[in-house]
Short mmCIF file of C-alpha atoms and ligand atoms in Angstrom, two decimals:
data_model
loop_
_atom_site.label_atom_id
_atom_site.label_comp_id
_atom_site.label_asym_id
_atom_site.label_seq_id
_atom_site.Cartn_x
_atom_site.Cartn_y
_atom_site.Cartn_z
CA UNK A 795 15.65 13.06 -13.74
CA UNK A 796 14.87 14.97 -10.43
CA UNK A 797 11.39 13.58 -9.36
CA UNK A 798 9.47 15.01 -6.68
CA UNK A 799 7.29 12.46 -4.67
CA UNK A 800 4.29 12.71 -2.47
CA UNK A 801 2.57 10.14 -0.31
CA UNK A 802 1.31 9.89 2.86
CA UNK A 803 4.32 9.01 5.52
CA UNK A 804 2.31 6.64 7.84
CA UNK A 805 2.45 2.54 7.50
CA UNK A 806 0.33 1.81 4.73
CA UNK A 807 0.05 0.21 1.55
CA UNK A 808 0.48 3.65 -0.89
CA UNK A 809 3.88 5.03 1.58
CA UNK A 810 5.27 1.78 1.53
CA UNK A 811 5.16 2.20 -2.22
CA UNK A 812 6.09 5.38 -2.65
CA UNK A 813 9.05 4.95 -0.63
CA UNK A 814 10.22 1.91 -2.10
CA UNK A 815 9.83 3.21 -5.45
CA UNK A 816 11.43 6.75 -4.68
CA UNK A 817 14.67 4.61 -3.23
CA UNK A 818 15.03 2.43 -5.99
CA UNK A 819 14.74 5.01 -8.71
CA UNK A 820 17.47 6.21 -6.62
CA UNK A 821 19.83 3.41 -7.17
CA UNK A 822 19.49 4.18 -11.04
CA UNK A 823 20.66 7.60 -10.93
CA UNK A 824 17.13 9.81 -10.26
CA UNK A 825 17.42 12.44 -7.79
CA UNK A 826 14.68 12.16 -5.57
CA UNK A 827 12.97 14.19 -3.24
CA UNK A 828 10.19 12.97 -0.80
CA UNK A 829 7.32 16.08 -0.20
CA UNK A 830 5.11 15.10 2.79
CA UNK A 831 4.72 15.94 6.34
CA UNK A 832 7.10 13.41 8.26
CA UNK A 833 10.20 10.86 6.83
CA UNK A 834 8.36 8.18 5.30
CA UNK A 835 8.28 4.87 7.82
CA UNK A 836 10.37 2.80 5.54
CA UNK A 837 12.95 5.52 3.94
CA UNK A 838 15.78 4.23 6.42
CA UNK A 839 18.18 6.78 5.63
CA UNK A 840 18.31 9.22 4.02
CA UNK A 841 20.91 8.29 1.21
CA UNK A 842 22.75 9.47 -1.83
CA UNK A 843 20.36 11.51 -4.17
CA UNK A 844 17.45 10.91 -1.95
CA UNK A 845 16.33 13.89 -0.11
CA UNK A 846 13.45 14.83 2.40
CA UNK A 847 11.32 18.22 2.72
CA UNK A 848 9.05 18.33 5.57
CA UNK A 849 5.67 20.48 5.15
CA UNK A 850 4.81 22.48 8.12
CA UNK A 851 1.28 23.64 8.84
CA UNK A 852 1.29 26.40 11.52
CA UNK A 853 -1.76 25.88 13.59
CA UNK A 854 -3.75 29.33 13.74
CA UNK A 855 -7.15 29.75 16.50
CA UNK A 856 -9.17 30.63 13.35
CA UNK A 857 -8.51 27.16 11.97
CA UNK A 858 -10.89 24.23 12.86
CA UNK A 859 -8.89 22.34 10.14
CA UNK A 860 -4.98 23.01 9.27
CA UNK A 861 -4.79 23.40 5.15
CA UNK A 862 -2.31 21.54 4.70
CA UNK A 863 -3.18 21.24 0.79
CA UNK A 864 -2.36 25.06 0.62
CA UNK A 865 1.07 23.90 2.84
CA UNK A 866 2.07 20.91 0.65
CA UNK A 867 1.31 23.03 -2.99
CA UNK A 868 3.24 26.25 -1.43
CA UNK A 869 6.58 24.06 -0.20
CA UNK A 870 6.15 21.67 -3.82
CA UNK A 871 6.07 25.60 -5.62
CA UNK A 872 9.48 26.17 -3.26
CA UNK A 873 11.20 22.75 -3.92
CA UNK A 874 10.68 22.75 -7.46
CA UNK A 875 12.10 25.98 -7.73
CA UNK A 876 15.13 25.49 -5.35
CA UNK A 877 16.03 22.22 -6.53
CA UNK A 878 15.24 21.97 -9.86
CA UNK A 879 12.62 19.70 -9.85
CA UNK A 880 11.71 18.19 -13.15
CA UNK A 881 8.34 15.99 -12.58
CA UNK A 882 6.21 15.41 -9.79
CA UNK A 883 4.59 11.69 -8.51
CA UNK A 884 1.45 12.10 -6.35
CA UNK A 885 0.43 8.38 -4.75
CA UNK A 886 -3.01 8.51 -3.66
CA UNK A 887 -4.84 11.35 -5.30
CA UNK A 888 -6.37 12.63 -2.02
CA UNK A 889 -5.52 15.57 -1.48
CA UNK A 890 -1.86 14.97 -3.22
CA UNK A 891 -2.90 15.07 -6.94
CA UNK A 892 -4.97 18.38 -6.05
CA UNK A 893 -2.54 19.91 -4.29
CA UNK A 894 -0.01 18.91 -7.16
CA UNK A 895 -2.20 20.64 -10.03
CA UNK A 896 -2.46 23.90 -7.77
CA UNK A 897 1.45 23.66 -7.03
CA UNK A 898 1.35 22.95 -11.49
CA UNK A 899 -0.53 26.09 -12.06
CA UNK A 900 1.36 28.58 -9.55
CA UNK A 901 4.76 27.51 -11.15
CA UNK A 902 3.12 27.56 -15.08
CA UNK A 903 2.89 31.52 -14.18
CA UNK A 904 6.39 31.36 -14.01
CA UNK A 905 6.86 29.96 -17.11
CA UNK A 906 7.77 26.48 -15.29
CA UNK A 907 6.38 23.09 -16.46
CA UNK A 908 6.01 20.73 -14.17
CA UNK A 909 4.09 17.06 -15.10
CA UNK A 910 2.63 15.50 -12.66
CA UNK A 911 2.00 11.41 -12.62
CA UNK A 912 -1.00 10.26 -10.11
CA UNK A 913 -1.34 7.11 -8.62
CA UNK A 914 -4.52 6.02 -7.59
CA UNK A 915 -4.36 3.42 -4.41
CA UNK A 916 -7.61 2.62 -3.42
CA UNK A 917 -9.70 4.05 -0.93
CA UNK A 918 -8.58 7.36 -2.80
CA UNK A 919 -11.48 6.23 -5.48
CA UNK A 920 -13.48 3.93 -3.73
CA UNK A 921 -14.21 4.58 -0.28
CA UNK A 922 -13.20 8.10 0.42
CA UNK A 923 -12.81 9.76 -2.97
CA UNK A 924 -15.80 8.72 -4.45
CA UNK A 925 -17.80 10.11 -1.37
CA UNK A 926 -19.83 13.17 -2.65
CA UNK A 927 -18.08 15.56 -0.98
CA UNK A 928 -14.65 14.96 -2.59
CA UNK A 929 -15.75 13.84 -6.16
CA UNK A 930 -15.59 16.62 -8.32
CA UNK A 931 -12.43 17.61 -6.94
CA UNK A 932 -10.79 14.22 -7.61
CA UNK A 933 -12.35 13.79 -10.63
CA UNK A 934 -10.77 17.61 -11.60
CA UNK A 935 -7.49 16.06 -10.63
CA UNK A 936 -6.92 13.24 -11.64
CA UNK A 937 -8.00 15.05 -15.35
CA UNK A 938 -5.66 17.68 -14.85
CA UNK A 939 -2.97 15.04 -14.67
CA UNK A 940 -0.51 14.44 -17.31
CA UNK A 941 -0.39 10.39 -16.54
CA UNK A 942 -2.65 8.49 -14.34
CA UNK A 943 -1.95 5.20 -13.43
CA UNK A 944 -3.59 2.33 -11.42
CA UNK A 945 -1.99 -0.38 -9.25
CA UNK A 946 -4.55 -3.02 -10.16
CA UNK A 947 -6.95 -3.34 -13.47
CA UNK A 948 -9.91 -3.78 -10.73
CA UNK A 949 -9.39 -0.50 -9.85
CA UNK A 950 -8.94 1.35 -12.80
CA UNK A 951 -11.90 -0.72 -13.60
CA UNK A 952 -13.81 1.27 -10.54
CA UNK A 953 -12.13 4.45 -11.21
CA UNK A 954 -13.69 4.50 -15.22
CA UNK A 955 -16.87 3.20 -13.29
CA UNK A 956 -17.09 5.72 -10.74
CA UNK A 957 -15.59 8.96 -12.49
CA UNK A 958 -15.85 11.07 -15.28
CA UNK A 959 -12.17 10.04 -16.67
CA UNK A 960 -11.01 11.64 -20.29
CA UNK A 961 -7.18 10.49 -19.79
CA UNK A 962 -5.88 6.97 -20.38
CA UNK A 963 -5.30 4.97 -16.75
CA UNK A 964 -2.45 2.55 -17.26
CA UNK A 965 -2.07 -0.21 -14.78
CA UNK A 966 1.22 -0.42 -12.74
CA UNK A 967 0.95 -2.92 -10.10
CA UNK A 968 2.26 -2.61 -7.15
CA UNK A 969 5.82 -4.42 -6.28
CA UNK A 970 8.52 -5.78 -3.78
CA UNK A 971 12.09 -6.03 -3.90
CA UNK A 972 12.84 -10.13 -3.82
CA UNK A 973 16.05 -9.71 -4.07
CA UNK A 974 16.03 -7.99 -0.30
CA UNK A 975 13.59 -10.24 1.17
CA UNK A 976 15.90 -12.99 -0.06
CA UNK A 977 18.59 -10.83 1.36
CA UNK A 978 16.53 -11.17 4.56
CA UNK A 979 15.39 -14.69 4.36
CA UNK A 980 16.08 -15.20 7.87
CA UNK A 981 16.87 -19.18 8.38
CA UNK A 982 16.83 -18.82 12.30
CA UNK A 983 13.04 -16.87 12.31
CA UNK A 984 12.61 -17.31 16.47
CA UNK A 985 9.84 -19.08 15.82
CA UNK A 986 9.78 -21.04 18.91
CA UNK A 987 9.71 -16.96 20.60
CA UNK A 988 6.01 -16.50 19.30
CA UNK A 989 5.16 -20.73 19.25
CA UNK A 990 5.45 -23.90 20.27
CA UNK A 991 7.00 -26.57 17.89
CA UNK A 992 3.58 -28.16 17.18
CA UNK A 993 1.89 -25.10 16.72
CA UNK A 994 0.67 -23.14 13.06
CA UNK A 995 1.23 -19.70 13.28
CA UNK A 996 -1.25 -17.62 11.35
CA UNK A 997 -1.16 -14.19 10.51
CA UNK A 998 -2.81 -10.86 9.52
CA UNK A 999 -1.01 -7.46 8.89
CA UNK A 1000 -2.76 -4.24 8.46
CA UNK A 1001 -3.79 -0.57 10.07
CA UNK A 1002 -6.78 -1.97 11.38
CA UNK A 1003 -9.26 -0.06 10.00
CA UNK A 1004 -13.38 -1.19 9.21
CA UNK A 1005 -12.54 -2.11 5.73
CA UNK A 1006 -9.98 -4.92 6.55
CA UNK A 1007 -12.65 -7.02 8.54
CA UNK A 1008 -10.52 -7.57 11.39
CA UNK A 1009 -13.38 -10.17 13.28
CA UNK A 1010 -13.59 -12.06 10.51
CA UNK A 1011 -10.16 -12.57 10.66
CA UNK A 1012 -10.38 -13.44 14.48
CA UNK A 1013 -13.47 -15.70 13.78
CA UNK A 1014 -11.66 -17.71 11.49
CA UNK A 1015 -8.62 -17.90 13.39
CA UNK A 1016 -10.78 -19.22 16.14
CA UNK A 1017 -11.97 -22.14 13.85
CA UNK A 1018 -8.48 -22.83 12.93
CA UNK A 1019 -7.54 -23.12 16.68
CA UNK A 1020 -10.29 -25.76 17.83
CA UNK A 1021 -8.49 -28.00 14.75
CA UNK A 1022 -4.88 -27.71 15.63
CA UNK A 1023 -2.66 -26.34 18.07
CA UNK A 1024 -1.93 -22.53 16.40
CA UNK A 1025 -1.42 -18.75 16.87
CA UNK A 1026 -2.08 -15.79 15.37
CA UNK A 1027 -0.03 -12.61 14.96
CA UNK A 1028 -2.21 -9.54 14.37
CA UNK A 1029 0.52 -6.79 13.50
CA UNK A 1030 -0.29 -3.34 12.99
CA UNK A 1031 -2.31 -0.49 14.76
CA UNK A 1032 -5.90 1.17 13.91
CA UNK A 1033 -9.83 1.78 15.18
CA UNK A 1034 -10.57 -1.88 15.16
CA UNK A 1035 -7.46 -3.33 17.29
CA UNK A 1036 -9.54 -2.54 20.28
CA UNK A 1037 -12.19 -4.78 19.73
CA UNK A 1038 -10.56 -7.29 18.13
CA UNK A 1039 -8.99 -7.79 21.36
CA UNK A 1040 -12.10 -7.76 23.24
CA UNK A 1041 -13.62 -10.18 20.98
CA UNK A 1042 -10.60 -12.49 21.90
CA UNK A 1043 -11.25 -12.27 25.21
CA UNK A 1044 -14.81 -13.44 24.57
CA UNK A 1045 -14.02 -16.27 22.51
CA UNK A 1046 -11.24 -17.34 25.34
CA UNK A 1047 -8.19 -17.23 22.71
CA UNK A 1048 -6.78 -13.92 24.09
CA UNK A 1049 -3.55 -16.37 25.25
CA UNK A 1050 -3.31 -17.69 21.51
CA UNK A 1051 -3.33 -14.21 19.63
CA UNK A 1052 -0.99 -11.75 19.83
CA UNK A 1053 -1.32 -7.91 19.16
CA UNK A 1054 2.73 -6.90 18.16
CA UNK A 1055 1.35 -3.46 17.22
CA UNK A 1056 3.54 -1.50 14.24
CA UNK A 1057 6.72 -3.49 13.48
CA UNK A 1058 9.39 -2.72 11.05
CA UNK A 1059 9.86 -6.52 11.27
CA UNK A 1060 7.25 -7.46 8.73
CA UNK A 1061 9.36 -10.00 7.40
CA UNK A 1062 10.67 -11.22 10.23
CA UNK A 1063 7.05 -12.24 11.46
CA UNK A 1064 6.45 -13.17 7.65
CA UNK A 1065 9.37 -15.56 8.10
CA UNK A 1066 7.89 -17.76 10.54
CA UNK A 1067 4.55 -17.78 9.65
CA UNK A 1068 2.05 -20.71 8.30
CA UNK A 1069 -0.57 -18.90 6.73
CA UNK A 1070 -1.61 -14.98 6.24
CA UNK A 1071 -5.23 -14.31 6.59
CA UNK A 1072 -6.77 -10.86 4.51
CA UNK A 1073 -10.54 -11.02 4.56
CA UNK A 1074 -10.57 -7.39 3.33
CA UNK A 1075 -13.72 -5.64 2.42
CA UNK A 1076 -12.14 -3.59 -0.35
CA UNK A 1077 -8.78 -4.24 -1.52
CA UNK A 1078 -7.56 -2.36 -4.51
CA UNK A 1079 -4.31 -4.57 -4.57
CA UNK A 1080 -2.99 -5.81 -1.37
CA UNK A 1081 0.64 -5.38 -1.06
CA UNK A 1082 0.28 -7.40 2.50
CA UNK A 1083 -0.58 -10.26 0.72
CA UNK A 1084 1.98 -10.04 -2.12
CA UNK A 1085 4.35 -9.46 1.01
CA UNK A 1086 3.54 -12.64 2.76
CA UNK A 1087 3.58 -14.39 -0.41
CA UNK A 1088 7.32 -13.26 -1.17
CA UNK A 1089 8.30 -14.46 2.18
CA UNK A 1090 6.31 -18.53 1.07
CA UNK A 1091 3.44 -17.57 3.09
CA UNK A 1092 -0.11 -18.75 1.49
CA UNK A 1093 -2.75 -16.39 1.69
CA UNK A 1094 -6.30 -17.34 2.60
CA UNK A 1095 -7.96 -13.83 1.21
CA UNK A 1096 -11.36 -12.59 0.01
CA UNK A 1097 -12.44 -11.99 -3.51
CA UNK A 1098 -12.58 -8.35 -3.69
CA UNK A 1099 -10.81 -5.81 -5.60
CA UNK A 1100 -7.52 -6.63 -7.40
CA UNK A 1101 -6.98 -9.36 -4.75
CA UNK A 1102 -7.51 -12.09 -7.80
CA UNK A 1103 -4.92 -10.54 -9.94
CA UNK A 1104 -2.39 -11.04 -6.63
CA UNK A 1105 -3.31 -14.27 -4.60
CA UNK A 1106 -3.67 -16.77 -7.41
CA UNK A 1107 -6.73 -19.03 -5.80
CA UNK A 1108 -5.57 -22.58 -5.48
CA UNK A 1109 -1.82 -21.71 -6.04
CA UNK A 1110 -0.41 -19.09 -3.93
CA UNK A 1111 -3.32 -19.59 -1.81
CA UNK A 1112 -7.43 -19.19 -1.80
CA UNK A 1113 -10.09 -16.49 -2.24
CA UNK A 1114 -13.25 -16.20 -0.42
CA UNK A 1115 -16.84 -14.25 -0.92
CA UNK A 1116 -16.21 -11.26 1.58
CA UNK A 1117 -17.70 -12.67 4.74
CA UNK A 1118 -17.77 -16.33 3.92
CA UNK A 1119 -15.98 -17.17 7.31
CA UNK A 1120 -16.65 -20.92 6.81
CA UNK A 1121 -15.06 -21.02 3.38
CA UNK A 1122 -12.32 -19.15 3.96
CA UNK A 1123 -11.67 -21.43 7.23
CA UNK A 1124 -12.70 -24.28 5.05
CA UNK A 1125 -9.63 -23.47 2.69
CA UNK A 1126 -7.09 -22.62 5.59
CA UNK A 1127 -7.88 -26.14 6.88
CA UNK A 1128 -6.91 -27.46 3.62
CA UNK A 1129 -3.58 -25.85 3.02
CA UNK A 1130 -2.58 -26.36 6.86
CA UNK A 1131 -3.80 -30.25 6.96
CA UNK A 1132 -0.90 -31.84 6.10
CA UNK A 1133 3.38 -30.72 5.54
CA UNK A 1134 3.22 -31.86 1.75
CA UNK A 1135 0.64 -30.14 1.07
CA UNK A 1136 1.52 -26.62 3.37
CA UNK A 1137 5.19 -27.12 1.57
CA UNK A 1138 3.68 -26.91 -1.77
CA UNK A 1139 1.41 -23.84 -1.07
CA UNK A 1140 4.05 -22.18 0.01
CA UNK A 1141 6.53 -22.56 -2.44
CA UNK A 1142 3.32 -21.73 -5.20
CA UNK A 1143 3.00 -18.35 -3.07
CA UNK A 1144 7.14 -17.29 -3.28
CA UNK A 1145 6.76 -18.22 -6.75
CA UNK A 1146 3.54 -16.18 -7.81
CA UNK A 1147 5.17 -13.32 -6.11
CA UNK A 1148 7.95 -12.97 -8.84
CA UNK A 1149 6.22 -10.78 -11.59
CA UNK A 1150 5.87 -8.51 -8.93
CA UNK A 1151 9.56 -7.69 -8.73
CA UNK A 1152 10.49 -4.39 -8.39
CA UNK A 1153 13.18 -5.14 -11.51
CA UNK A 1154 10.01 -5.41 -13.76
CA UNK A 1155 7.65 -2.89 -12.77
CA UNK A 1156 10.26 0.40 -11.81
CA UNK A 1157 11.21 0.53 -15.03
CA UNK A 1158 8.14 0.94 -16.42
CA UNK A 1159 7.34 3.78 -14.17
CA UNK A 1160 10.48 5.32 -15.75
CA UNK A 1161 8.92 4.30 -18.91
CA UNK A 1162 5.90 6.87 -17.77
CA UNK A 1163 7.77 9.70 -16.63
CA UNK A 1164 9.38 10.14 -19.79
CA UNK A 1165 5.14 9.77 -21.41
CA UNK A 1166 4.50 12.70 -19.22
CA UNK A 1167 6.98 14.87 -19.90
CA UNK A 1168 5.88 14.64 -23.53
CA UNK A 1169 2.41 15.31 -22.49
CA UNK A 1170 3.23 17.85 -20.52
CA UNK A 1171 5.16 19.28 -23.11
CA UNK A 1172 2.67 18.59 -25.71
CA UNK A 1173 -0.13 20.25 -23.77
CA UNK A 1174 1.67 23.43 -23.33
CA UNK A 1175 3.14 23.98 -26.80
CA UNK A 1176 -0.30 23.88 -27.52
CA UNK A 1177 -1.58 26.72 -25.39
O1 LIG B 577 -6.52 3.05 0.18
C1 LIG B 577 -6.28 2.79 1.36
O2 LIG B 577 -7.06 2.34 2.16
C2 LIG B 577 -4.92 3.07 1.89
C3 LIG B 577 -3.90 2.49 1.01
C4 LIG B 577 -2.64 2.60 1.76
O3 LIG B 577 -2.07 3.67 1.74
O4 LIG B 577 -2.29 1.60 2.38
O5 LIG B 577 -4.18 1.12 0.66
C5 LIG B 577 -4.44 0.90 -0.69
O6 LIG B 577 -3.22 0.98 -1.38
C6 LIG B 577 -2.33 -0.13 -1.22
C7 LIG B 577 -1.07 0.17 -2.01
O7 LIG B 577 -1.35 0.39 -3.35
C8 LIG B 577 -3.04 -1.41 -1.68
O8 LIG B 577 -2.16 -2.51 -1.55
C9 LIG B 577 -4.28 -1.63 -0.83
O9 LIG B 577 -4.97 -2.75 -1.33
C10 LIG B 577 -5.19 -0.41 -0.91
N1 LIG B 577 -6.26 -0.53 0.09
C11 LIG B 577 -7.56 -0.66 -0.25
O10 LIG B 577 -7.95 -0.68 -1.40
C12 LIG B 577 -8.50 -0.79 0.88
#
């Protein structure tokens, strides 16, 4: 099939995704073509039957914002046309799935049929999208598409809480590809680079934003450190690596944290890490988590979102109340106190990551496309 997908390009959960998904679908024969406005971070290279189409948004004086919804429908109306495309993937229906619809109804005047599969990430429905301003356009869209799917049941859960939905939401959770972090399992991780021999390294990965409660995460780390000799890596960018690092300063750990920035070495940090730390806010899923896990780290987490349906509490790791600092410290004590018991925690976490194999849950996207098609087909035999 030749699948058009959108997402946004930048580090984050819903790219990472995207990408992953667009090169594996690859591998089994799809042609696929990413839409957005830079190469995805992870799409290495740009590979047999994967292609990339950059949209462009001219600035112009009269604009105080770019359109780039008008951009990304008008070059989707072009690629589909060009190429051939046969079915379009929107992750994160803001403003993808309502640029999608507009690209769907500017090609249906041609007589072309294009279905169009949304996947809703998270803040897409319960930060941002459920904000009055955007609602009754995402609710419109994610209508208007011909399958909707969710990457945890907590947030379709939300979405049929917060929305007006009349289409089924199936649940496709979000996935890794073992068989390359195995590929990667780096034996010599330079751990003694980042920490001494006696020392726990602890972790957090994210883009930094309010929602990820990065001082919690540097409260409890600070806990950890007056118990044992440790260090954290905080790896990624955003609004609240600035005071993070202040607040280390405060605290006097600044020389026991350390801010790597973005990394394409993910698992390389994974590799030699003790414990991951995710005191999120809102989490729809976590895919950092299910990362860390794949790599045998535990994950000390909060309770939020579809975090329960990823970090299994007392196996794979332990989940908070957002905010409960002691607890979660409490619980990172625990699974740090002794090697037996660290050992076992993290061979729970590699384990509980399995289900989420990319081998089990690509092909049920597959399984989907060919749903929409149908629909899609249905709908407009209809008409
Ligand atoms: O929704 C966001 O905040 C951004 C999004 C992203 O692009 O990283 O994150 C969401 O989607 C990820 C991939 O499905 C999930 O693993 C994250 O849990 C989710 N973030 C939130 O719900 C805050």
């Amino acid at each position: 099939m030749k699948i058009a997908i959108v997402c946004y390009p930048t580090f984050g959960g819903s790219g990472v995704v995207a990408t992953e998904l667009g090169t594996e679908l690859a591998k089994r024969g799809h042609e696929i073509h990413f839409i957005t406005y830079k190469q995805p971070v992870r799409l290495e290279l740009l590979a047999n039957k994967i292609h990339f189409h950059e949209v462009n948004v001219p600035e112009y004086p009269l604009f105080k914002y770019q359109p780039y919804e008008l951009a990304l429908s008008s070059k989707l109306v072009d690629m589909v046309k060009l190429y051939g495309i046969e079915l379009l993937h929107v992750h994160y229906a803001i403003p993808h799935a309502y640029a999608g619809y507009m690209a769907k109804k500017m090609l249906e005047e041609e007589g072309i049929f294009l279905p169009m599969v949304t996947t809703l990430h998270g803040t897409d429905i319960t930060l941002v999208g459920n904000h009055p301003f955007y609602k009754p356009a995402v609710t419109f869209s994610i209508n208007k598409s011909d399958v909707v799917t969710s990457v945890s049941q907590s947030l379709k859960d939300d979405t049929l809480r917060l929305f007006d939905v009349k289409i089924p939401i199936d649940v496709v959770p979000n996935f890794i590809d073992l068989q390359k972090h195995q590929k990667n399992a780096y034996t010599d991780c330079q751990r003694d680079m980042m920490a001494d021999k006696d020392e726990i390294i602890v972790t957090h990965v994210s883009n930094f934003r309010k929602v990820k409660r990065i001082m919690d995460v540097i409260h409890i780390f600070n806990k950890i450190q007056k118990k044992m000799p440790s260090k954290l890596m905080m790896v990624g960018e955003g609004p609240e690596k600035e005071p993070a690092e202040k607040l280390c300063q405060e605290l006097g750990i600044e020389d026991k944290v350390v801010f790597l920035g973005n990394s394409d070495e993910v698992d390389k940090i994974l590799c030699f890490s003790d414990l991951f730390l995710l005191p999120s806010e809102k989490e729809s899923f976590g895919l950092a988590a299910l990362e860390a896990m794949s790599c045998g780290v535990p994950v000390i987490s909060s309770n939020t979102g579809g975090l329960s349906e990823v970090n299994i509490d007392g196996v794979s790791g332990y989940l908070s109340n957002v905010g409960d600092i002691e607890d979660m410290t409490k619980k990172a004590l625990y699974i740090l106190k002794d090697k037996n018991t660290l050992n076992q925690f993290k061979s729970n976490a590699k384990a509980a990551a399995v289900k989420f194999d990319l081998h089990n849950i690509v092909p049920v996207y597959e399984k989907l496309y060919f749903q929409a098609l149908e629909n899609s087909l249905t709908k407009n035999l209809t008409k």
